[in-house]
C-alpha cells in the first residue's frame, strides 16, 4: 500500500513565522475581540456601580443634615402648672397640645425681636415652620426639670419637613404655591430667620440614633431603634447558625459514612441555599408565631427565620474550607496516635477557621440586608418607636430592622421620607461594607494556602 | 466560646419568652390607608401618656381583620384598622374564635381622588360616567353593549382633553378598589345606561348587573396597582397622560408632582368631602377587642385618645394630614367611653 499523496506531490506552501497568515490573523482578531468584550463587560459593570453609588449618595446624604430652629421658650406657669404646686402629676396632665402655643409664641417673638417684616401677624401662623415634635421635646424637658417652670429656656427644635425641604431644594416656591401646608410668605419668613441665624441646617445625629416617627413628622424619624433591631436579630443568627452550621459540616465532612442518606442530606442542603427568602418568612409565620406562639414583630422570630436562611450558606462554606485542609494534616495527626476527634478539633478545625469565619460573616451580612421574610412576621410598619429597655426586651419587644425600615419609609406619602430611605440605605451599606472588610481582612491575614 | 454564646442566647430567650406574656404595648394592624393616621395618634399617645408607644403594622384591611379574629389573648392583636366596614362573615369568624365583643369606632372619612402629572393634560370635567366609559370592559353604543374600544377621552366626551386613556387603579386586594367600584363605576354604569342593559341581560338580577359594572377593560388601558400609592405615583410620573387613583392625604403631600382632577365639577378637599359635594369618599374604622380592655395597659386610653376632639376633631393633626373629620364624633366618643360593642349598638 502506498500513500496517495506520494503520487501527486503538491508544491510545498511557503510560509514564514514572520508574516502572519490568514488563519493566525483571524485567531488573533478573535482574541482581540474577546478582550474587547471583556473590557466592555467590566466597563458596563463599573458604570452601573458608579451610577448606583452616585444615586444613593446624592439622594441620601441630605438625610444626615436637618434644619433646626433655636427658640427661647417661656415656660408659662399659668399654662403648664395651673395649680402652682409644681407637682409632677399636675404637670403631666398638660398634653403636648398645651405646649404647642408656647413654642409658636417663642418663634413669633424671635421674628419680632429680629425685626423681620412679614405679613404673618398671628402666633398660629408659625405652625407651618415648626415640627410637631417640638412640643414633645419641651414637655419632656419640663417633666424632667419641673423647677424650670416660669423661666425662659433655649431649645433647638426641628423645623417642619417642608421648611427642611426648602433648605435642601426639595421644596421650591413654585411647588409651594399648590401646597396647603405652607405658603410662599412662610418661605420669605424662613429667609429672614436664616439671615438672623435663628434657622440653621446642621448635622443631625438623631437620624442615626433616633426612633421612627409618624407620617406627619418625617423630620424626626431616625434609624437608631431599627439598627438595634437588626443587631439583636444578628445575635440570634450568629448564636444559632454558627454552631449548628459548623457542627453539621464537621459531621458530614469528617465523620459521616458515604451512603444514600448523607447524599440526600447534601443535595437538600444545596437546594435549601437556593430557596427564595420569602418562603422562609411564610415558614416562620406558620411555625414560630402561629404554632409556637412566639411574639409578633419580635427580633427573636426575625433572627430565627434568618437563621434558617443563613444555615445553608454557612454549611456550604464551612465544608469547602474543611475540604481545603490537606489530608496529610489529618494523616499526620492520626499517625502519631490522635483520635479522629482530636485530629479534627486540634488540627483541621483551627486551620479551617478563617474560611469558616469568612463564610459566616458573608452569610450574616446577607441576612442583615434581607427584607422579604420580615414582611410576613410583622416587622414592617410604624414599629421601631421605643428603645428596648434591656436585653430580654431587645429580643422580644416589637421592633423593625434596617432594610424593613427603609422599605417602610420608601412607601410613605411625604416626599421627605424618600430622602430618609436613601439615607437609610447609606447606613445599611456602611454596615455591610464593614462586615465584608472584616471578612477580607480575616481571609488575608489568617488563611493558609497549600 | 461560641458554645457559651449560644447557651446564653437561648437562656435569655427562654427567660424572656415567659416575660413576653405580660405584653405592655398596644398592638394594631390592618389597613394601609389608616396606618398614617394611626401612626400619628400612636406617636402623640406615646408622648403624652406613661404607656409605651403602640405598634402599628400595615398589611391591608382584610389581613388585619383576619389576624384580629384569630382569638383572644396577649399573642393576638388588640385593634384592627380597616378602610371598610367589617363583613358579616368576619364577625362570624371572630365569634368562632372567641372574639365576641367588638367595639366599632369610626374615625372619619377619607377622600379618593384622581390625579395626573403636574404637566399633563387638565382633567377638569370628569363625571363618573366618563370614568366608566374610559375604563369599563363594555360600553353602551347605539343602545347596545359593545367592547370598549375608546382610545382617547375626547372620543366620548368632547369636553375632555384629546389624550390617550391610561389609568392606574388600585388592585382588587385594596379597600380603595371597592369604593372606586361602588362610588364611581356603578354610578357611571347607571348614568351610561349600561346598568339597565346588564339588568335585562341577567333577567333583572341586580347583584349580577352590579358585578358586571365592575368589569374593567383588560386591553392594558387600565392597570391594576397592587402596591402602594407610591407605585401609582411612579407610574403616573412615567406617563404624561396617565391618571392615577390616590387617597386625599397622599395627594396633599405630593401637590408638587400631581394635579388633581375634579369629579362632577368639584375639586376634592377635606371641606368639599365633609359637605358631601365631592362624591367619592368612604368611612375609616378601627375595631377594638373588648376582652383586651383592662388586660393590655393603655388600650382604652388609646382608643379614647384617638377619637378625642384634639386629635380627630376638625383642627386636630389627623384633619391636617387629610382625614375628613366625622361630624358625629361626639357620639363615637361616648360609644368608646361606654365600651359599646357592635351587638349592643345594633
PDB file of C-alpha atoms in Angstrom, chain A residues 138-403:
ATOM      1  CA  UNK A 138     -40.324  70.903  75.531  1.00  0.00           C
ATOM      2  CA  UNK A 139     -42.778  68.767  77.501  1.00  0.00           C
ATOM      3  CA  UNK A 140     -40.139  66.113  78.160  1.00  0.00           C
ATOM      4  CA  UNK A 141     -37.778  68.814  79.367  1.00  0.00           C
ATOM      5  CA  UNK A 142     -40.369  70.303  81.708  1.00  0.00           C
ATOM      6  CA  UNK A 143     -41.276  66.905  83.179  1.00  0.00           C
ATOM      7  CA  UNK A 144     -37.595  66.197  83.795  1.00  0.00           C
ATOM      8  CA  UNK A 145     -36.963  69.684  85.208  1.00  0.00           C
ATOM      9  CA  UNK A 146     -40.212  70.930  86.784  1.00  0.00           C
ATOM     10  CA  UNK A 147     -38.352  73.607  88.697  1.00  0.00           C
ATOM     11  CA  UNK A 148     -37.674  75.411  85.394  1.00  0.00           C
ATOM     12  CA  UNK A 149     -41.323  76.422  85.005  1.00  0.00           C
ATOM     13  CA  UNK A 150     -41.509  80.191  84.897  1.00  0.00           C
ATOM     14  CA  UNK A 151     -38.070  80.515  83.331  1.00  0.00           C
ATOM     15  CA  UNK A 152     -37.185  81.138  79.703  1.00  0.00           C
ATOM     16  CA  UNK A 153     -35.220  78.235  78.280  1.00  0.00           C
ATOM     17  CA  UNK A 154     -33.425  77.983  74.961  1.00  0.00           C
ATOM     18  CA  UNK A 155     -34.374  74.998  72.796  1.00  0.00           C
ATOM     19  CA  UNK A 156     -33.040  73.747  69.490  1.00  0.00           C
ATOM     20  CA  UNK A 157     -36.188  72.378  67.851  1.00  0.00           C
ATOM     21  CA  UNK A 158     -36.708  70.741  64.465  1.00  0.00           C
ATOM     22  CA  UNK A 159     -38.102  72.734  61.599  1.00  0.00           C
ATOM     23  CA  UNK A 160     -41.058  71.214  59.763  1.00  0.00           C
ATOM     24  CA  UNK A 161     -40.295  68.878  56.868  1.00  0.00           C
ATOM     25  CA  UNK A 162     -41.448  71.477  54.326  1.00  0.00           C
ATOM     26  CA  UNK A 163     -39.019  74.091  55.680  1.00  0.00           C
ATOM     27  CA  UNK A 164     -36.299  71.465  55.759  1.00  0.00           C
ATOM     28  CA  UNK A 165     -37.153  70.620  52.144  1.00  0.00           C
ATOM     29  CA  UNK A 166     -36.787  74.317  51.252  1.00  0.00           C
ATOM     30  CA  UNK A 167     -33.259  74.270  52.671  1.00  0.00           C
ATOM     31  CA  UNK A 168     -32.493  71.143  50.664  1.00  0.00           C
ATOM     32  CA  UNK A 169     -34.057  72.437  47.416  1.00  0.00           C
ATOM     33  CA  UNK A 170     -36.770  69.794  47.537  1.00  0.00           C
ATOM     34  CA  UNK A 171     -39.442  72.414  48.166  1.00  0.00           C
ATOM     35  CA  UNK A 172     -39.435  75.382  45.806  1.00  0.00           C
ATOM     36  CA  UNK A 173     -41.594  78.458  45.556  1.00  0.00           C
ATOM     37  CA  UNK A 174     -43.415  77.020  42.547  1.00  0.00           C
ATOM     38  CA  UNK A 175     -44.222  73.769  44.352  1.00  0.00           C
ATOM     39  CA  UNK A 176     -45.306  75.642  47.474  1.00  0.00           C
ATOM     40  CA  UNK A 177     -47.916  77.568  45.524  1.00  0.00           C
ATOM     41  CA  UNK A 178     -50.041  74.422  45.407  1.00  0.00           C
ATOM     42  CA  UNK A 179     -49.187  73.161  48.894  1.00  0.00           C
ATOM     43  CA  UNK A 180     -51.777  73.691  51.582  1.00  0.00           C
ATOM     44  CA  UNK A 181     -49.319  73.106  54.430  1.00  0.00           C
ATOM     45  CA  UNK A 182     -47.031  76.035  53.739  1.00  0.00           C
ATOM     46  CA  UNK A 183     -47.256  79.299  51.813  1.00  0.00           C
ATOM     47  CA  UNK A 184     -44.656  81.438  49.988  1.00  0.00           C
ATOM     48  CA  UNK A 185     -44.897  84.039  52.791  1.00  0.00           C
ATOM     49  CA  UNK A 186     -43.592  81.375  55.151  1.00  0.00           C
ATOM     50  CA  UNK A 187     -40.593  80.876  52.896  1.00  0.00           C
ATOM     51  CA  UNK A 188     -39.912  84.640  52.934  1.00  0.00           C
ATOM     52  CA  UNK A 189     -40.000  84.459  56.703  1.00  0.00           C
ATOM     53  CA  UNK A 190     -37.617  81.472  56.635  1.00  0.00           C
ATOM     54  CA  UNK A 191     -35.180  83.513  54.509  1.00  0.00           C
ATOM     55  CA  UNK A 192     -35.323  86.286  57.090  1.00  0.00           C
ATOM     56  CA  UNK A 193     -34.841  83.920  60.011  1.00  0.00           C
ATOM     57  CA  UNK A 194     -31.917  82.296  58.249  1.00  0.00           C
ATOM     58  CA  UNK A 195     -30.245  85.673  57.793  1.00  0.00           C
ATOM     59  CA  UNK A 196     -30.801  86.314  61.504  1.00  0.00           C
ATOM     60  CA  UNK A 197     -29.247  82.943  62.371  1.00  0.00           C
ATOM     61  CA  UNK A 198     -32.362  81.532  64.020  1.00  0.00           C
ATOM     62  CA  UNK A 199     -32.800  78.751  61.450  1.00  0.00           C
ATOM     63  CA  UNK A 200     -29.790  76.663  60.501  1.00  0.00           C
ATOM     64  CA  UNK A 201     -29.087  73.419  58.698  1.00  0.00           C
ATOM     65  CA  UNK A 202     -26.927  71.210  60.903  1.00  0.00           C
ATOM     66  CA  UNK A 203     -25.698  67.675  61.194  1.00  0.00           C
ATOM     67  CA  UNK A 204     -28.463  65.524  62.665  1.00  0.00           C
ATOM     68  CA  UNK A 205     -27.247  62.706  64.906  1.00  0.00           C
ATOM     69  CA  UNK A 206     -30.870  61.721  65.567  1.00  0.00           C
ATOM     70  CA  UNK A 207     -31.109  60.308  62.070  1.00  0.00           C
ATOM     71  CA  UNK A 208     -28.607  57.637  63.111  1.00  0.00           C
ATOM     72  CA  UNK A 209     -29.641  57.071  66.735  1.00  0.00           C
ATOM     73  CA  UNK A 210     -33.294  58.196  66.796  1.00  0.00           C
ATOM     74  CA  UNK A 211     -36.549  56.266  66.658  1.00  0.00           C
ATOM     75  CA  UNK A 212     -39.065  56.065  63.820  1.00  0.00           C
ATOM     76  CA  UNK A 213     -41.641  58.832  63.601  1.00  0.00           C
ATOM     77  CA  UNK A 214     -45.195  59.042  62.314  1.00  0.00           C
ATOM     78  CA  UNK A 215     -46.198  60.029  58.785  1.00  0.00           C
ATOM     79  CA  UNK A 216     -46.627  63.677  59.636  1.00  0.00           C
ATOM     80  CA  UNK A 217     -43.180  64.136  61.171  1.00  0.00           C
ATOM     81  CA  UNK A 218     -40.652  62.984  58.607  1.00  0.00           C
ATOM     82  CA  UNK A 219     -38.110  65.409  60.080  1.00  0.00           C
ATOM     83  CA  UNK A 220     -37.978  63.466  63.341  1.00  0.00           C
ATOM     84  CA  UNK A 221     -37.506  59.932  62.028  1.00  0.00           C
ATOM     85  CA  UNK A 222     -34.287  58.049  62.670  1.00  0.00           C
ATOM     86  CA  UNK A 223     -32.747  54.621  62.178  1.00  0.00           C
ATOM     87  CA  UNK A 224     -31.478  54.020  65.723  1.00  0.00           C
ATOM     88  CA  UNK A 225     -34.127  51.648  67.026  1.00  0.00           C
ATOM     89  CA  UNK A 226     -34.182  49.579  63.853  1.00  0.00           C
ATOM     90  CA  UNK A 227     -30.385  49.344  63.958  1.00  0.00           C
ATOM     91  CA  UNK A 228     -30.817  47.814  67.423  1.00  0.00           C
ATOM     92  CA  UNK A 229     -33.474  45.507  65.983  1.00  0.00           C
ATOM     93  CA  UNK A 230     -31.051  44.355  63.309  1.00  0.00           C
ATOM     94  CA  UNK A 231     -28.335  43.918  65.936  1.00  0.00           C
ATOM     95  CA  UNK A 232     -30.466  41.645  68.123  1.00  0.00           C
ATOM     96  CA  UNK A 233     -31.532  39.674  65.061  1.00  0.00           C
ATOM     97  CA  UNK A 234     -27.925  39.189  64.024  1.00  0.00           C
ATOM     98  CA  UNK A 235     -27.051  37.998  67.549  1.00  0.00           C
ATOM     99  CA  UNK A 236     -29.699  35.295  67.195  1.00  0.00           C
ATOM    100  CA  UNK A 237     -28.487  34.403  63.703  1.00  0.00           C
ATOM    101  CA  UNK A 238     -24.859  34.226  64.804  1.00  0.00           C
ATOM    102  CA  UNK A 239     -25.609  32.402  68.039  1.00  0.00           C
ATOM    103  CA  UNK A 240     -27.636  29.702  66.300  1.00  0.00           C
ATOM    104  CA  UNK A 241     -26.359  29.321  62.765  1.00  0.00           C
ATOM    105  CA  UNK A 242     -22.632  29.272  63.555  1.00  0.00           C
ATOM    106  CA  UNK A 243     -22.628  26.330  65.999  1.00  0.00           C
ATOM    107  CA  UNK A 244     -25.328  24.393  64.137  1.00  0.00           C
ATOM    108  CA  UNK A 245     -23.726  25.018  60.769  1.00  0.00           C
ATOM    109  CA  UNK A 246     -20.209  24.151  61.892  1.00  0.00           C
ATOM    110  CA  UNK A 247     -21.330  21.006  63.720  1.00  0.00           C
ATOM    111  CA  UNK A 248     -23.288  19.860  60.659  1.00  0.00           C
ATOM    112  CA  UNK A 249     -20.352  20.466  58.352  1.00  0.00           C
ATOM    113  CA  UNK A 250     -17.812  18.742  60.565  1.00  0.00           C
ATOM    114  CA  UNK A 251     -20.017  15.713  60.938  1.00  0.00           C
ATOM    115  CA  UNK A 252     -20.846  15.482  57.234  1.00  0.00           C
ATOM    116  CA  UNK A 253     -17.304  16.165  56.112  1.00  0.00           C
ATOM    117  CA  UNK A 254     -15.228  14.210  58.632  1.00  0.00           C
ATOM    118  CA  UNK A 255     -17.354  11.545  60.301  1.00  0.00           C
ATOM    119  CA  UNK A 256     -20.422  10.641  58.271  1.00  0.00           C
ATOM    120  CA  UNK A 257     -20.315   7.484  56.167  1.00  0.00           C
ATOM    121  CA  UNK A 258     -20.824   7.947  52.450  1.00  0.00           C
ATOM    122  CA  UNK A 259     -24.229   6.435  51.835  1.00  0.00           C
ATOM    123  CA  UNK A 260     -27.562   7.262  50.313  1.00  0.00           C
ATOM    124  CA  UNK A 261     -28.758   9.177  53.384  1.00  0.00           C
ATOM    125  CA  UNK A 262     -25.830  11.549  53.501  1.00  0.00           C
ATOM    126  CA  UNK A 263     -26.196  12.088  49.742  1.00  0.00           C
ATOM    127  CA  UNK A 264     -29.835  13.039  50.224  1.00  0.00           C
ATOM    128  CA  UNK A 265     -28.904  15.423  53.026  1.00  0.00           C
ATOM    129  CA  UNK A 266     -26.155  17.010  50.951  1.00  0.00           C
ATOM    130  CA  UNK A 267     -28.406  17.566  47.958  1.00  0.00           C
ATOM    131  CA  UNK A 268     -31.057  19.093  50.181  1.00  0.00           C
ATOM    132  CA  UNK A 269     -28.653  21.481  51.826  1.00  0.00           C
ATOM    133  CA  UNK A 270     -27.620  22.743  48.398  1.00  0.00           C
ATOM    134  CA  UNK A 271     -31.276  23.061  47.416  1.00  0.00           C
ATOM    135  CA  UNK A 272     -32.064  24.949  50.600  1.00  0.00           C
ATOM    136  CA  UNK A 273     -29.452  27.549  49.738  1.00  0.00           C
ATOM    137  CA  UNK A 274     -31.404  28.343  46.582  1.00  0.00           C
ATOM    138  CA  UNK A 275     -34.842  28.679  48.227  1.00  0.00           C
ATOM    139  CA  UNK A 276     -36.242  32.230  47.914  1.00  0.00           C
ATOM    140  CA  UNK A 277     -36.137  34.002  51.260  1.00  0.00           C
ATOM    141  CA  UNK A 278     -39.862  34.835  51.296  1.00  0.00           C
ATOM    142  CA  UNK A 279     -40.536  31.112  51.688  1.00  0.00           C
ATOM    143  CA  UNK A 280     -38.656  31.181  54.991  1.00  0.00           C
ATOM    144  CA  UNK A 281     -40.868  34.090  56.018  1.00  0.00           C
ATOM    145  CA  UNK A 282     -44.033  32.062  55.477  1.00  0.00           C
ATOM    146  CA  UNK A 283     -42.463  29.141  57.305  1.00  0.00           C
ATOM    147  CA  UNK A 284     -41.523  31.433  60.196  1.00  0.00           C
ATOM    148  CA  UNK A 285     -45.046  32.828  60.417  1.00  0.00           C
ATOM    149  CA  UNK A 286     -46.569  29.347  60.493  1.00  0.00           C
ATOM    150  CA  UNK A 287     -44.084  27.685  62.830  1.00  0.00           C
ATOM    151  CA  UNK A 288     -42.747  30.327  65.189  1.00  0.00           C
ATOM    152  CA  UNK A 289     -45.739  32.648  65.534  1.00  0.00           C
ATOM    153  CA  UNK A 290     -48.870  30.610  64.858  1.00  0.00           C
ATOM    154  CA  UNK A 291     -47.658  27.286  66.251  1.00  0.00           C
ATOM    155  CA  UNK A 292     -45.020  28.127  68.868  1.00  0.00           C
ATOM    156  CA  UNK A 293     -46.792  31.380  69.899  1.00  0.00           C
ATOM    157  CA  UNK A 294     -43.672  33.494  69.940  1.00  0.00           C
ATOM    158  CA  UNK A 295     -44.482  37.214  69.992  1.00  0.00           C
ATOM    159  CA  UNK A 296     -45.242  39.083  66.763  1.00  0.00           C
ATOM    160  CA  UNK A 297     -42.731  41.518  65.274  1.00  0.00           C
ATOM    161  CA  UNK A 298     -40.020  40.324  67.679  1.00  0.00           C
ATOM    162  CA  UNK A 299     -36.353  40.342  66.616  1.00  0.00           C
ATOM    163  CA  UNK A 300     -36.127  36.833  68.139  1.00  0.00           C
ATOM    164  CA  UNK A 301     -38.526  35.482  65.494  1.00  0.00           C
ATOM    165  CA  UNK A 302     -36.823  37.506  62.766  1.00  0.00           C
ATOM    166  CA  UNK A 303     -33.494  36.064  63.866  1.00  0.00           C
ATOM    167  CA  UNK A 304     -34.841  32.515  63.837  1.00  0.00           C
ATOM    168  CA  UNK A 305     -36.199  32.937  60.310  1.00  0.00           C
ATOM    169  CA  UNK A 306     -32.949  34.438  59.073  1.00  0.00           C
ATOM    170  CA  UNK A 307     -31.030  31.618  60.781  1.00  0.00           C
ATOM    171  CA  UNK A 308     -32.863  29.129  58.575  1.00  0.00           C
ATOM    172  CA  UNK A 309     -31.873  31.207  55.599  1.00  0.00           C
ATOM    173  CA  UNK A 310     -28.225  31.588  56.588  1.00  0.00           C
ATOM    174  CA  UNK A 311     -27.582  27.975  57.639  1.00  0.00           C
ATOM    175  CA  UNK A 312     -27.054  26.532  54.135  1.00  0.00           C
ATOM    176  CA  UNK A 313     -24.613  29.318  53.249  1.00  0.00           C
ATOM    177  CA  UNK A 314     -22.575  28.644  56.377  1.00  0.00           C
ATOM    178  CA  UNK A 315     -22.656  24.862  55.916  1.00  0.00           C
ATOM    179  CA  UNK A 316     -21.505  25.074  52.305  1.00  0.00           C
ATOM    180  CA  UNK A 317     -18.670  27.497  53.026  1.00  0.00           C
ATOM    181  CA  UNK A 318     -17.581  25.573  56.119  1.00  0.00           C
ATOM    182  CA  UNK A 319     -17.449  22.328  54.214  1.00  0.00           C
ATOM    183  CA  UNK A 320     -15.427  23.964  51.461  1.00  0.00           C
ATOM    184  CA  UNK A 321     -12.879  25.257  53.934  1.00  0.00           C
ATOM    185  CA  UNK A 322     -12.700  21.898  55.762  1.00  0.00           C
ATOM    186  CA  UNK A 323     -12.123  20.220  52.407  1.00  0.00           C
ATOM    187  CA  UNK A 324      -9.296  22.576  51.582  1.00  0.00           C
ATOM    188  CA  UNK A 325      -7.268  21.398  54.589  1.00  0.00           C
ATOM    189  CA  UNK A 326      -4.880  18.825  53.025  1.00  0.00           C
ATOM    190  CA  UNK A 327      -5.403  15.175  54.068  1.00  0.00           C
ATOM    191  CA  UNK A 328      -1.731  14.972  55.072  1.00  0.00           C
ATOM    192  CA  UNK A 329      -2.541  17.011  58.169  1.00  0.00           C
ATOM    193  CA  UNK A 330      -5.219  14.529  59.231  1.00  0.00           C
ATOM    194  CA  UNK A 331      -2.950  11.602  58.350  1.00  0.00           C
ATOM    195  CA  UNK A 332      -0.072  13.036  60.342  1.00  0.00           C
ATOM    196  CA  UNK A 333      -2.275  13.606  63.379  1.00  0.00           C
ATOM    197  CA  UNK A 334      -3.771  10.131  63.159  1.00  0.00           C
ATOM    198  CA  UNK A 335      -0.297   8.705  62.550  1.00  0.00           C
ATOM    199  CA  UNK A 336       1.081   9.932  65.838  1.00  0.00           C
ATOM    200  CA  UNK A 337      -1.878   8.454  67.678  1.00  0.00           C
ATOM    201  CA  UNK A 338      -4.500  11.176  67.819  1.00  0.00           C
ATOM    202  CA  UNK A 339      -8.113  10.038  67.854  1.00  0.00           C
ATOM    203  CA  UNK A 340     -10.292  11.109  64.940  1.00  0.00           C
ATOM    204  CA  UNK A 341     -11.902  13.755  67.101  1.00  0.00           C
ATOM    205  CA  UNK A 342      -8.568  15.076  68.291  1.00  0.00           C
ATOM    206  CA  UNK A 343      -7.328  15.239  64.712  1.00  0.00           C
ATOM    207  CA  UNK A 344     -10.384  17.246  63.688  1.00  0.00           C
ATOM    208  CA  UNK A 345     -10.619  19.621  66.639  1.00  0.00           C
ATOM    209  CA  UNK A 346      -6.910  20.158  67.274  1.00  0.00           C
ATOM    210  CA  UNK A 347      -5.661  20.341  63.713  1.00  0.00           C
ATOM    211  CA  UNK A 348      -8.239  20.512  60.949  1.00  0.00           C
ATOM    212  CA  UNK A 349     -10.709  22.941  62.519  1.00  0.00           C
ATOM    213  CA  UNK A 350      -8.165  25.604  63.555  1.00  0.00           C
ATOM    214  CA  UNK A 351      -6.718  25.577  60.057  1.00  0.00           C
ATOM    215  CA  UNK A 352     -10.195  25.870  58.521  1.00  0.00           C
ATOM    216  CA  UNK A 353     -11.326  28.589  60.943  1.00  0.00           C
ATOM    217  CA  UNK A 354     -10.514  31.676  58.825  1.00  0.00           C
ATOM    218  CA  UNK A 355     -12.531  30.240  55.948  1.00  0.00           C
ATOM    219  CA  UNK A 356     -15.416  29.361  58.250  1.00  0.00           C
ATOM    220  CA  UNK A 357     -15.481  32.854  59.771  1.00  0.00           C
ATOM    221  CA  UNK A 358     -15.358  34.489  56.360  1.00  0.00           C
ATOM    222  CA  UNK A 359     -18.275  32.376  55.192  1.00  0.00           C
ATOM    223  CA  UNK A 360     -20.209  33.174  58.359  1.00  0.00           C
ATOM    224  CA  UNK A 361     -19.677  36.902  58.100  1.00  0.00           C
ATOM    225  CA  UNK A 362     -20.801  36.897  54.473  1.00  0.00           C
ATOM    226  CA  UNK A 363     -23.846  34.814  55.418  1.00  0.00           C
ATOM    227  CA  UNK A 364     -24.737  37.190  58.254  1.00  0.00           C
ATOM    228  CA  UNK A 365     -24.209  40.214  56.015  1.00  0.00           C
ATOM    229  CA  UNK A 366     -26.649  38.671  53.559  1.00  0.00           C
ATOM    230  CA  UNK A 367     -29.164  38.152  56.365  1.00  0.00           C
ATOM    231  CA  UNK A 368     -28.675  41.744  57.505  1.00  0.00           C
ATOM    232  CA  UNK A 369     -29.880  43.051  54.156  1.00  0.00           C
ATOM    233  CA  UNK A 370     -32.876  40.727  53.884  1.00  0.00           C
ATOM    234  CA  UNK A 371     -36.366  42.260  53.890  1.00  0.00           C
ATOM    235  CA  UNK A 372     -38.758  39.772  52.332  1.00  0.00           C
ATOM    236  CA  UNK A 373     -39.176  37.316  55.251  1.00  0.00           C
ATOM    237  CA  UNK A 374     -39.593  40.205  57.689  1.00  0.00           C
ATOM    238  CA  UNK A 375     -42.671  41.426  55.816  1.00  0.00           C
ATOM    239  CA  UNK A 376     -44.506  38.300  56.833  1.00  0.00           C
ATOM    240  CA  UNK A 377     -43.642  38.252  60.505  1.00  0.00           C
ATOM    241  CA  UNK A 378     -44.875  41.776  61.110  1.00  0.00           C
ATOM    242  CA  UNK A 379     -41.666  43.778  61.240  1.00  0.00           C
ATOM    243  CA  UNK A 380     -42.782  46.395  58.729  1.00  0.00           C
ATOM    244  CA  UNK A 381     -44.944  49.322  59.796  1.00  0.00           C
ATOM    245  CA  UNK A 382     -44.833  52.007  62.447  1.00  0.00           C
ATOM    246  CA  UNK A 383     -42.924  49.799  64.849  1.00  0.00           C
ATOM    247  CA  UNK A 384     -39.397  50.934  65.697  1.00  0.00           C
ATOM    248  CA  UNK A 385     -40.557  53.580  68.140  1.00  0.00           C
ATOM    249  CA  UNK A 386     -39.394  52.502  71.592  1.00  0.00           C
ATOM    250  CA  UNK A 387     -35.833  51.782  72.603  1.00  0.00           C
ATOM    251  CA  UNK A 388     -35.752  48.297  74.137  1.00  0.00           C
ATOM    252  CA  UNK A 389     -35.247  48.601  77.896  1.00  0.00           C
ATOM    253  CA  UNK A 390     -32.940  45.652  78.410  1.00  0.00           C
ATOM    254  CA  UNK A 391     -31.520  42.620  76.635  1.00  0.00           C
ATOM    255  CA  UNK A 392     -34.632  40.454  77.007  1.00  0.00           C
ATOM    256  CA  UNK A 393     -36.836  43.240  75.710  1.00  0.00           C
ATOM    257  CA  UNK A 394     -34.400  43.708  72.851  1.00  0.00           C
ATOM    258  CA  UNK A 395     -35.134  40.181  71.683  1.00  0.00           C
ATOM    259  CA  UNK A 396     -38.868  40.179  72.353  1.00  0.00           C
ATOM    260  CA  UNK A 397     -40.285  43.688  72.118  1.00  0.00           C
ATOM    261  CA  UNK A 398     -41.693  44.622  68.722  1.00  0.00           C
ATOM    262  CA  UNK A 399     -39.011  46.126  66.561  1.00  0.00           C
ATOM    263  CA  UNK A 400     -38.124  46.599  62.937  1.00  0.00           C
ATOM    264  CA  UNK A 401     -34.859  46.029  61.105  1.00  0.00           C
ATOM    265  CA  UNK A 402     -32.781  48.301  58.909  1.00  0.00           C
ATOM    266  CA  UNK A 403     -33.946  47.053  55.492  1.00  0.00           C
TER     267      UNK A 403
END
